[in-house]
XYZ file of C-alpha atoms in Angstrom:
689
model
C 0.091 -0.357 -0.345
C 1.287 3.521 -1.050
C 0.876 6.174 1.249
C 1.286 9.974 1.213
C 1.037 12.075 4.728
C -1.609 14.714 4.835
C -1.019 17.901 7.510
C -3.076 18.243 10.275
C -6.403 20.774 10.617
C -8.838 22.109 13.430
C -12.098 22.197 13.114
C -15.264 24.036 15.871
C -17.742 21.460 15.885
C -20.815 22.797 13.980
C -23.361 22.424 17.341
C -24.810 24.945 19.823
C -21.794 22.599 21.858
C -18.836 24.007 22.446
C -16.178 21.537 21.913
C -13.319 22.005 20.330
C -11.654 18.648 18.719
C -8.725 18.132 16.592
C -8.956 16.430 13.164
C -5.935 15.631 11.249
C -5.523 13.684 7.417
C -3.039 11.207 6.978
C -2.827 7.969 5.933
C -4.163 7.733 2.212
C -4.579 4.407 0.688
C -3.619 3.374 -2.847
C -7.587 3.310 -3.718
C -7.437 6.558 -2.563
C -9.701 5.729 0.746
C -8.772 7.896 3.057
C -7.316 6.674 6.003
C -6.806 9.364 8.809
C -4.685 9.269 12.343
C -4.728 11.554 14.752
C -0.779 10.916 15.454
C 1.930 10.908 12.799
C 4.185 7.928 14.309
C 3.338 4.635 12.209
C 4.387 1.059 13.922
C 8.093 -0.583 12.474
C 7.245 -4.077 10.058
C 7.034 -6.527 12.820
C 9.622 -9.600 12.298
C 10.719 -10.838 15.404
C 8.766 -11.755 18.649
C 11.337 -10.695 21.128
C 11.679 -7.127 20.154
C 9.119 -4.961 18.592
C 9.395 -1.146 17.972
C 6.303 0.575 19.214
C 6.734 3.274 16.573
C 8.781 4.472 13.489
C 10.024 7.742 13.228
C 7.688 10.206 12.250
C 8.448 10.999 8.463
C 8.522 15.133 8.736
C 5.420 17.142 6.513
C 6.873 19.480 4.165
C 5.050 22.784 5.560
C 5.769 23.390 9.884
C 3.016 22.402 11.613
C 2.593 22.344 15.541
C 2.310 19.104 16.652
C -1.191 18.771 17.226
C -1.666 17.579 20.999
C -2.186 14.090 22.712
C -3.123 13.564 26.322
C -0.264 11.908 28.544
C -2.160 8.559 28.205
C -1.522 8.726 24.028
C 2.164 9.204 25.167
C 2.229 6.092 27.018
C 0.800 4.383 24.780
C 3.073 4.897 21.935
C 6.427 4.766 24.361
C 4.588 0.670 25.414
C 6.109 -1.682 22.811
C 2.606 -2.709 22.675
C 1.189 -2.286 26.168
C 4.427 -4.151 27.602
C 6.507 -1.107 29.401
C 7.476 -0.182 31.738
C 4.386 -2.505 32.877
C 6.358 -5.917 32.997
C 8.528 -4.416 35.580
C 6.812 -3.015 37.481
C 4.796 -6.232 38.593
C 8.265 -6.982 39.557
C 9.723 -4.700 41.878
C 8.888 -4.442 45.969
C 6.575 -1.813 46.430
C 2.993 -2.525 46.402
C 1.764 -0.242 43.593
C 2.550 0.549 39.875
C 3.579 3.664 38.806
C 1.647 6.131 36.910
C 2.441 4.955 32.838
C 2.102 1.100 34.371
C -1.423 2.803 35.596
C -2.341 3.220 32.299
C -1.491 0.093 31.121
C -2.425 -2.718 33.203
C -5.832 -1.444 32.550
C -5.617 -2.736 29.433
C -4.622 -6.624 30.757
C -8.123 -6.503 32.361
C -7.074 -4.495 35.643
C -6.985 -1.120 37.624
C -4.899 -0.740 40.759
C -6.957 0.871 43.594
C -6.791 1.390 47.174
C -9.017 1.610 50.732
C -10.128 5.282 50.750
C -12.230 4.052 54.074
C -8.267 4.232 55.663
C -6.356 7.309 56.415
C -2.475 7.411 56.646
C -0.675 4.934 54.299
C -2.462 3.641 51.346
C -3.560 0.046 51.231
C -2.774 -0.858 47.599
C -4.624 -3.720 45.781
C -6.088 -4.339 42.457
C -8.974 -5.195 40.745
C -9.186 -7.719 38.164
C -12.394 -7.842 35.352
C -13.217 -10.534 33.268
C -13.665 -10.461 29.289
C -17.098 -13.266 28.730
C -19.316 -11.833 25.733
C -22.826 -12.308 26.430
C -21.585 -13.391 29.889
C -20.857 -17.131 29.270
C -19.570 -18.492 32.528
C -17.632 -22.487 32.305
C -18.523 -24.496 35.244
C -14.884 -24.513 35.741
C -13.877 -21.093 35.423
C -16.711 -20.142 37.879
C -15.233 -22.671 40.433
C -12.288 -20.910 39.386
C -13.055 -17.568 40.322
C -15.147 -18.603 43.333
C -11.989 -19.820 44.765
C -9.518 -17.308 44.052
C -12.037 -14.548 45.619
C -10.764 -16.649 48.698
C -7.712 -16.948 47.952
C -6.562 -13.627 47.003
C -9.214 -11.690 46.838
C -11.263 -9.990 49.667
C -13.719 -13.236 49.721
C -16.821 -11.867 47.499
C -17.128 -11.908 43.373
C -19.017 -9.053 41.509
C -21.088 -9.477 38.647
C -20.831 -6.711 36.462
C -23.159 -4.698 34.221
C -21.390 -5.211 31.320
C -21.969 -9.564 31.967
C -18.218 -9.406 33.290
C -16.693 -10.948 36.998
C -14.799 -8.101 38.814
C -11.980 -9.801 41.773
C -11.249 -6.789 44.075
C -8.996 -6.436 46.697
C -5.758 -8.614 44.926
C -1.758 -7.650 45.859
C 0.028 -6.453 43.457
C 2.511 -9.291 44.479
C 0.019 -11.433 43.665
C -0.854 -10.506 39.964
C 0.444 -12.916 38.010
C -1.168 -15.998 40.265
C -4.101 -14.909 39.574
C -3.780 -14.058 36.393
C -2.221 -17.024 34.865
C -4.561 -18.734 36.922
C -7.589 -17.041 35.327
C -5.863 -18.152 31.931
C -5.312 -21.509 32.502
C -8.903 -22.258 33.627
C -10.854 -20.891 30.159
C -10.659 -17.526 31.077
C -9.176 -13.894 30.308
C -9.068 -10.301 31.363
C -7.497 -9.181 27.877
C -9.662 -6.311 27.311
C -12.328 -6.324 30.119
C -10.434 -2.061 30.396
C -8.585 -0.112 28.636
C -8.801 2.243 25.318
C -9.809 -0.834 23.047
C -12.713 -2.569 22.196
C -14.563 -3.873 25.697
C -16.722 -6.723 26.543
C -19.066 -7.664 24.328
C -22.441 -7.870 25.621
C -25.376 -10.001 24.492
C -28.760 -11.860 26.243
C -27.767 -13.763 28.760
C -31.123 -16.435 28.434
C -29.737 -19.681 26.933
C -32.789 -19.682 24.829
C -31.838 -22.018 21.664
C -33.905 -20.010 18.920
C -32.625 -19.226 16.141
C -32.000 -15.315 16.791
C -30.777 -16.326 20.706
C -28.550 -18.566 19.526
C -27.579 -16.328 15.963
C -27.106 -12.557 18.812
C -24.798 -14.968 20.885
C -22.084 -16.367 18.335
C -22.121 -12.675 16.594
C -21.019 -11.589 19.730
C -18.140 -13.959 20.141
C -17.308 -13.487 16.574
C -17.266 -9.684 17.253
C -15.687 -9.826 20.329
C -12.365 -12.241 18.526
C -12.482 -9.704 15.979
C -11.361 -7.073 17.980
C -9.372 -8.891 20.259
C -5.065 -7.660 20.428
C -3.065 -9.483 18.581
C 0.136 -8.421 19.699
C 0.660 -11.176 22.306
C 1.528 -8.737 24.866
C -1.297 -9.704 27.525
C 0.003 -13.365 27.494
C 4.049 -12.324 27.289
C 3.330 -10.449 30.624
C 1.407 -13.017 32.856
C 1.723 -16.911 30.854
C 5.480 -15.791 29.713
C 4.202 -15.994 26.151
C 2.483 -18.997 26.474
C -1.143 -18.748 24.524
C -3.716 -20.105 25.830
C -6.163 -18.875 22.920
C -9.321 -21.240 21.121
C -8.902 -21.518 17.264
C -11.187 -18.353 15.855
C -13.795 -19.166 13.376
C -12.885 -18.689 9.436
C -14.867 -15.578 8.919
C -13.284 -13.361 12.246
C -10.012 -13.939 10.633
C -10.883 -13.209 7.292
C -12.530 -10.534 8.759
C -9.733 -8.943 10.482
C -7.422 -9.479 8.095
C -8.894 -7.871 5.004
C -7.599 -4.269 3.974
C -9.366 -3.772 0.581
C -10.965 -0.253 2.344
C -7.785 0.611 4.130
C -9.216 -0.318 7.655
C -5.475 -1.775 8.922
C -2.466 -1.964 9.294
C -1.009 -5.207 7.609
C 2.874 -4.814 8.882
C 1.907 -4.363 12.468
C 1.667 -7.088 15.654
C -2.137 -4.581 16.224
C -3.466 -4.470 12.418
C -6.887 -2.824 13.333
C -5.763 -1.127 16.862
C -2.367 -0.058 15.472
C 0.932 1.092 18.065
C -2.361 4.007 19.602
C -5.291 1.733 20.373
C -8.600 3.304 20.105
C -8.980 6.905 21.750
C -11.380 5.797 24.550
C -13.643 2.629 25.812
C -15.229 1.211 22.600
C -18.743 -0.933 23.985
C -20.831 -2.635 21.975
C -23.992 -5.188 22.168
C -25.824 -7.850 20.432
C -29.775 -8.486 21.020
C -32.690 -9.368 19.436
C -35.383 -7.549 18.679
C -37.666 -6.685 21.369
C -35.074 -7.441 23.474
C -33.077 -5.008 25.692
C -31.541 -6.849 28.508
C -28.933 -4.934 27.126
C -29.545 -1.228 27.168
C -28.515 -1.559 23.736
C -28.819 2.621 22.966
C -25.730 3.035 25.399
C -23.269 1.317 23.678
C -21.410 3.400 20.798
C -22.582 0.582 19.084
C -25.434 -1.413 19.715
C -26.750 -4.984 16.840
C -29.968 -6.159 16.118
C -30.836 -8.858 14.535
C -33.515 -8.731 12.081
C -34.463 -12.218 10.897
C -37.409 -13.161 8.021
C -40.974 -14.578 8.571
C -39.627 -17.434 9.784
C -37.062 -16.320 11.916
C -34.473 -17.241 9.389
C -31.406 -14.359 10.548
C -30.841 -11.940 7.988
C -28.863 -9.227 9.019
C -28.917 -6.507 11.607
C -30.006 -2.771 12.581
C -26.268 -1.001 14.308
C -26.856 2.102 16.492
C -23.893 4.143 17.244
C -23.146 6.747 19.429
C -24.610 6.287 22.811
C -22.373 6.613 26.390
C -23.029 7.333 29.453
C -19.732 8.874 30.921
C -19.481 13.063 31.499
C -18.307 15.260 34.027
C -20.275 17.554 36.471
C -20.082 21.426 36.326
C -19.098 20.413 32.344
C -22.281 21.175 29.651
C -19.732 20.248 26.906
C -20.114 16.548 27.909
C -23.061 14.272 28.325
C -25.097 11.161 27.997
C -26.264 10.177 24.609
C -28.284 7.833 23.293
C -27.547 5.518 20.406
C -29.006 6.264 16.740
C -29.730 4.333 14.077
C -26.718 4.121 11.548
C -28.306 1.435 8.763
C -28.566 -1.949 8.270
C -26.518 -4.687 6.991
C -26.638 -8.353 5.605
C -25.908 -10.831 7.867
C -22.842 -11.483 6.081
C -21.063 -8.223 6.465
C -21.396 -7.155 10.075
C -17.578 -8.286 10.723
C -16.605 -5.377 8.482
C -19.335 -3.000 9.388
C -17.947 -3.216 12.914
C -13.880 -2.939 11.942
C -15.319 0.113 9.761
C -16.403 1.974 12.688
C -13.839 1.620 14.832
C -11.206 1.896 12.274
C -13.393 5.987 12.144
C -13.350 6.253 15.600
C -9.926 5.354 15.731
C -8.792 7.283 12.794
C -11.281 10.445 13.867
C -11.946 10.210 17.344
C -10.263 12.987 19.812
C -6.817 11.968 21.407
C -5.939 15.597 22.952
C -8.248 15.968 25.921
C -10.297 12.516 26.931
C -13.153 13.660 28.133
C -14.251 14.074 24.334
C -12.638 10.849 23.195
C -15.547 8.918 23.183
C -17.303 8.369 19.690
C -20.205 9.869 20.705
C -18.663 12.871 21.027
C -16.917 12.520 17.349
C -20.935 11.538 15.921
C -22.223 14.851 17.966
C -19.737 17.235 16.235
C -20.202 15.560 12.702
C -23.732 14.589 12.579
C -24.821 11.008 11.596
C -24.952 11.553 7.772
C -21.228 12.676 7.739
C -20.233 9.996 10.474
C -22.190 7.427 7.927
C -20.482 8.516 5.212
C -17.279 8.418 6.079
C -17.905 4.528 7.948
C -18.703 4.226 4.279
C -15.546 4.630 3.386
C -13.992 2.018 5.185
C -16.807 -0.347 5.039
C -16.264 0.223 1.497
C -20.430 0.041 0.806
C -23.338 2.444 1.973
C -25.118 0.823 4.854
C -28.781 -0.323 3.489
C -32.073 1.793 5.555
C -32.598 0.746 8.910
C -35.532 -1.948 9.460
C -38.194 -1.655 11.224
C -38.453 -2.603 15.075
C -40.771 -3.792 17.726
C -40.920 -2.131 20.666
C -38.588 -2.747 23.145
C -38.779 -4.311 26.407
C -36.112 -4.557 29.851
C -36.315 -8.194 30.492
C -34.763 -9.855 33.359
C -35.047 -13.826 33.233
C -35.065 -13.986 36.929
C -37.422 -16.931 37.882
C -37.513 -20.917 35.838
C -37.761 -20.693 32.178
C -37.755 -23.411 29.617
C -34.334 -23.253 27.604
C -35.649 -25.346 24.251
C -33.711 -28.109 24.633
C -35.696 -29.916 27.002
C -33.493 -28.177 30.266
C -34.381 -25.559 32.212
C -32.377 -22.335 33.370
C -33.379 -20.268 36.363
C -32.220 -16.507 36.902
C -31.569 -15.159 40.463
C -31.333 -12.087 41.723
C -28.166 -10.868 43.048
C -27.853 -7.395 45.062
C -26.147 -5.004 43.411
C -24.170 -8.300 42.014
C -22.694 -8.470 45.470
C -21.873 -12.393 45.806
C -20.243 -13.047 49.309
C -21.230 -14.660 52.869
C -23.713 -17.666 52.532
C -24.882 -16.909 49.098
C -21.507 -17.366 47.712
C -20.944 -20.307 49.714
C -24.158 -22.469 48.565
C -24.322 -21.195 44.313
C -20.826 -23.095 44.617
C -22.096 -26.343 45.834
C -25.401 -25.773 43.335
C -23.063 -25.880 40.336
C -19.882 -28.052 41.550
C -22.624 -30.348 42.407
C -24.650 -30.033 39.442
C -22.161 -28.805 36.797
C -23.772 -26.485 35.916
C -22.429 -23.529 33.569
C -23.959 -19.861 34.252
C -24.186 -16.609 32.542
C -23.706 -13.102 34.018
C -26.637 -10.438 33.111
C -26.525 -6.830 31.999
C -28.598 -6.246 35.415
C -25.821 -7.964 38.290
C -27.277 -10.905 37.900
C -26.852 -14.715 37.753
C -28.250 -17.582 35.505
C -27.671 -21.034 36.080
C -28.184 -23.189 32.685
C -28.419 -26.622 31.811
C -30.872 -27.762 34.892
C -32.452 -31.244 34.575
C -36.086 -30.644 35.425
C -35.467 -33.715 38.200
C -32.696 -31.296 40.175
C -35.400 -27.885 39.838
C -37.229 -28.445 43.357
C -33.795 -29.667 45.082
C -32.312 -26.529 43.371
C -35.367 -23.828 44.801
C -34.423 -26.082 48.271
C -30.997 -25.045 48.810
C -31.306 -21.705 47.055
C -33.553 -20.292 49.448
C -32.065 -21.153 52.393
C -29.231 -18.857 51.414
C -31.742 -16.282 50.225
C -31.965 -16.739 46.627
C -35.510 -16.104 46.819
C -37.889 -16.061 43.444
C -37.499 -13.397 42.058
C -41.849 -12.433 43.650
C -40.932 -12.734 47.036
C -37.852 -9.959 45.814
C -39.072 -5.921 46.387
C -40.232 -4.620 42.653
C -37.512 -1.667 43.621
C -34.559 -4.193 44.307
C -35.303 -6.174 41.255
C -34.612 -3.576 38.805
C -32.335 -1.506 40.691
C -28.474 -1.417 40.314
C -25.472 0.385 41.758
C -21.809 0.609 40.954
C -19.205 -0.110 43.725
C -18.087 3.275 44.564
C -16.545 3.371 47.718
C -14.335 1.910 48.748
C -12.120 0.344 46.207
C -12.805 3.257 43.591
C -10.595 6.458 42.626
C -13.226 7.732 41.179
C -16.241 7.847 44.041
C -17.985 11.187 45.576
C -20.095 9.369 47.611
C -21.615 5.640 47.980
C -23.231 3.403 45.702
C -23.633 -0.027 46.840
C -23.166 0.355 50.050
C -25.342 3.262 50.461
C -28.222 1.929 48.188
C -29.770 -0.989 50.368
C -30.581 1.663 53.412
C -31.745 4.160 50.292
C -34.482 1.287 48.220
C -35.847 1.241 52.071
C -36.581 4.463 52.599
C -38.265 4.275 49.096
C -40.841 1.547 50.381
C -41.299 3.300 53.208
C -42.646 5.929 50.926
C -44.227 4.306 48.966
C -46.263 3.286 51.166
C -46.107 6.459 53.398
C -48.260 7.779 50.057
C -50.453 4.726 48.868
C -48.060 3.688 46.399
C -48.929 -0.192 46.206
C -46.325 -2.984 46.668
C -45.622 -3.936 43.384
C -45.436 -0.966 41.440
C -41.885 -0.113 41.029
C -39.942 2.965 39.619
C -35.944 1.584 38.223
C -33.372 3.005 40.710
C -29.802 3.556 39.587
C -27.297 4.963 41.763
C -23.830 5.891 40.922
C -21.239 7.613 43.156
C -19.555 9.482 40.569
C -21.036 10.789 37.165
C -18.945 8.557 35.083
C -22.004 5.997 35.381
C -21.155 2.923 35.415
C -24.107 1.867 36.664
C -25.957 3.083 33.825
C -28.104 5.757 35.716
C -28.726 8.180 32.981
C -31.260 5.755 31.572
C -33.344 4.927 34.555
C -36.836 6.595 36.123
C -34.797 8.131 39.325
C -31.257 7.993 38.842
C -28.851 9.455 41.642
C -25.615 10.032 40.960
C -22.979 11.313 43.063
C -21.840 14.915 43.556
C -20.258 15.369 46.879
C -19.758 14.197 50.115
C -23.322 12.349 51.091
C -24.669 13.944 48.250
C -26.824 12.939 44.900
C -27.509 14.774 42.058
C -31.343 13.629 41.147
C -31.660 12.520 37.608
C -35.740 11.511 36.138
C -37.499 10.804 32.964
C -35.969 6.911 31.933
C -38.048 4.651 30.989
C -39.043 0.841 32.677
C -37.732 -0.563 29.173
C -34.692 2.134 28.596
C -34.920 3.490 25.545
C -35.814 7.383 26.686
C -32.500 9.407 28.393
C -33.189 11.391 31.724
C -32.426 14.860 32.431
C -30.987 16.337 35.348
C -33.355 17.710 37.937
C -31.668 18.511 41.125
C -28.374 19.189 42.296
C -26.423 18.571 45.708
C -29.343 16.698 47.415
C -27.810 15.512 50.786
C -28.617 11.919 50.954
C -30.564 12.528 54.718
C -32.837 15.120 52.669
C -33.875 12.053 49.634
C -37.279 12.035 51.733
C -37.686 16.167 50.535
C -38.339 14.748 46.867
C -39.259 11.399 46.853
C -42.110 12.051 49.241
C -44.339 15.172 46.995
C -42.326 12.917 43.316
C -43.983 9.775 44.699
C -46.810 11.334 45.831
C -48.313 13.559 42.896
C -47.337 10.750 40.556
C -49.991 8.089 42.504
C -52.445 11.292 42.599
C -51.986 12.548 38.907
C -50.856 10.322 36.865
C -52.767 8.807 33.706
C -53.760 5.261 32.744
C -50.695 3.297 33.605
C -47.954 6.076 33.584
C -44.866 5.065 33.804
C -42.974 7.015 36.742
C -40.236 8.183 34.359
C -43.239 8.738 31.841
C -45.652 10.780 34.565
C -41.547 13.270 35.051
C -41.331 13.765 31.596
C -45.346 14.999 30.693
C -45.355 17.076 33.905
C -42.015 18.736 33.069
C -39.529 19.733 36.149
C -40.440 23.487 36.052
C -43.904 21.879 37.417
C -42.216 18.761 39.551
C -39.416 21.850 41.003
C -42.472 23.878 42.294
C -44.379 20.349 43.710
C -40.908 19.924 45.691
C -40.741 23.101 47.157
C -44.111 23.538 47.779
C -44.427 20.352 49.539
C -45.775 20.004 53.639
C -46.751 15.965 53.556
C -49.757 14.112 52.102
C -52.698 15.637 51.918
C -54.928 14.694 54.627
C -58.613 12.638 53.015
C -60.552 15.262 51.491
C -62.613 18.040 53.044
C -65.611 16.536 50.400
C -65.355 12.529 51.261
C -65.120 13.833 55.473
C -68.170 16.440 55.073
C -70.215 12.763 54.277
C -69.876 11.811 57.956
C -71.785 15.245 59.176
C -75.336 16.447 59.223
C -73.363 20.266 58.655
C -70.290 21.576 58.169
C -70.371 23.625 61.261
C -70.776 19.645 63.039
C -67.442 18.773 60.762
C -65.324 22.283 62.263
C -65.982 21.542 65.406
C -65.383 17.087 64.950
C -61.907 18.622 63.024
C -61.234 20.702 65.993
C -62.009 18.384 69.141
C -59.714 16.034 66.343
C -56.240 17.839 66.056
C -56.412 18.390 69.897
C -55.822 14.665 69.410
C -53.533 14.707 65.963
C -55.659 13.170 64.421
C -58.090 14.001 61.822
C -61.965 15.196 62.324
C -62.005 11.626 59.203
C -60.539 9.490 61.732
C -61.830 10.738 64.766
C -65.467 10.774 63.412
C -64.491 6.941 62.420
C -63.855 6.216 65.915
C -66.732 7.439 66.918
C -68.564 5.253 65.175
C -66.911 2.239 65.488
C -67.326 2.887 69.547
C -71.121 4.101 68.834
C -71.733 1.205 66.828
C -70.128 -1.771 69.159
C -71.614 0.098 72.375
C -74.851 -0.982 70.098
C -74.121 -4.257 69.600
C -72.899 -5.284 73.321
C -76.311 -3.487 74.606
C -78.336 -6.046 72.518
C -76.387 -9.017 73.421
C -77.109 -8.146 76.873
């Protein structure tokens, strides 16, 4: 491929959001398809696995132009020998932590450095490891391995995440290599679970044996394989270069190596990612029509299986541009929903995905990481320009988006048939935290019956491949550990989510996982106070910071940490996760939440339309009116006077009763009912005598 070098330009985003974007023209292929690069550094030809040069000497343009600004992380990546150095040296030192560059690089390996923020004085460092499980699939062997590792090297618990993975907290640096290598040797992987590359690919966790669901899972697996790093850095660091990789489908290998439209670096050990990988994290979800268990619109790319009338998959609708993260008090950062890009035949999906990734790789911002997600590129360009550029990498036009039915949130809790004669059981796990008696019981069941499991995007667990004869004994064992059928779990808990936050997350501003149990109990108390029924519910999600790991911006009621013991309140999401919430109030102290919850839930009960969800109600009412109701709130109104007056012959009698009732801290209605009951009881007693 012949190349020519272009110039750097600076453009202002043509929208009302005042974001300044750096865009750069760069490589052009011999096919005259633009292959731009934000960085004018390119990997040297790869000849030996023992020595890899990170970059070649950049070719200087003919005119003198200032080098484009790059974030510090971009420089760390450039100098890392494809995500090896200095991590490979830092993990061998005697210190309990690693340096700044290694802290950034270890994310690509699936780990974050953390310290216990509850402790004062010298920091006690540890590492969180996150697995990568496309579609949430976890083999029996891997589950039991993770369970063991949590006890031996972690804090005794496992965390199920909103991206269908495990998180293992509290691993000391001296144990990192042991833990990583153990996961690798037991059918697991942490590669790419964090860092500037494709993260875990979501898919419906239900092990349903229909053509659509099987095809969605297969597609998620293939996309994950396509975008897995190829340079071997992960295995070099953790298992001394030994590979534990399963064979890949030939269509994945073919799509990865195809360079018909300038999407890869053919001489690089990382053909898709190159030296610099992606500007930021990249998230993909695959699902089938109606099933929004994956929060499809919150991903950089959402892929939806489209089938014919016989249920045979024909192709895919593609959404692009979703993302949750934002920064407080910076309105140029924002959560965003994905929007339709187009439709592709099923044989083209890997090429379409690679084209989208290449567009973000080459045009996404690398100067300011707050604006490096693909949603900002699409917001600045607009969907039409974005589609046009992706089509250059794809090599063809996208077909029109196919109509889809209404989305539904599906939890898959309880017992269900898989479709192959076996059953699966979805278990609700509060905030995804598996520990104590629950952890011990789950291991007992999974080990005894040799079950595979799946993790859901709602932090729950599905036990798969259960024989009908096992249903009763498994149900009994689980119930004894508090893993109940969903009808015995508070409806508020069933849809609630929280991120870990304190004490280990370095970004947390306030509590989330540790705070949500009490907050849900308080919401339930408010429901009872204002007269809402037990089976009524709202989707509540809480995060300790604005990065949005528990996707609070899709909740009907989202609480986002904005200070110590303080939350920003978001309203307006929907139960099926198709509408973005909006910021309603800031700096609400945790002890004052009822002052907001009570009027909102009271007026929802009083003024809602038939079957109107809480999120739809808040949107219809408007935030100005809701704020007025909150500001004027003095508590639930007593039963209306018109109702009370029916108990009395005239208003004068009612007023006298009301005055007397207040002396007893009662309403006129309550006191009148007591008087009547006493009178009736006295009359009945008299008759009996």
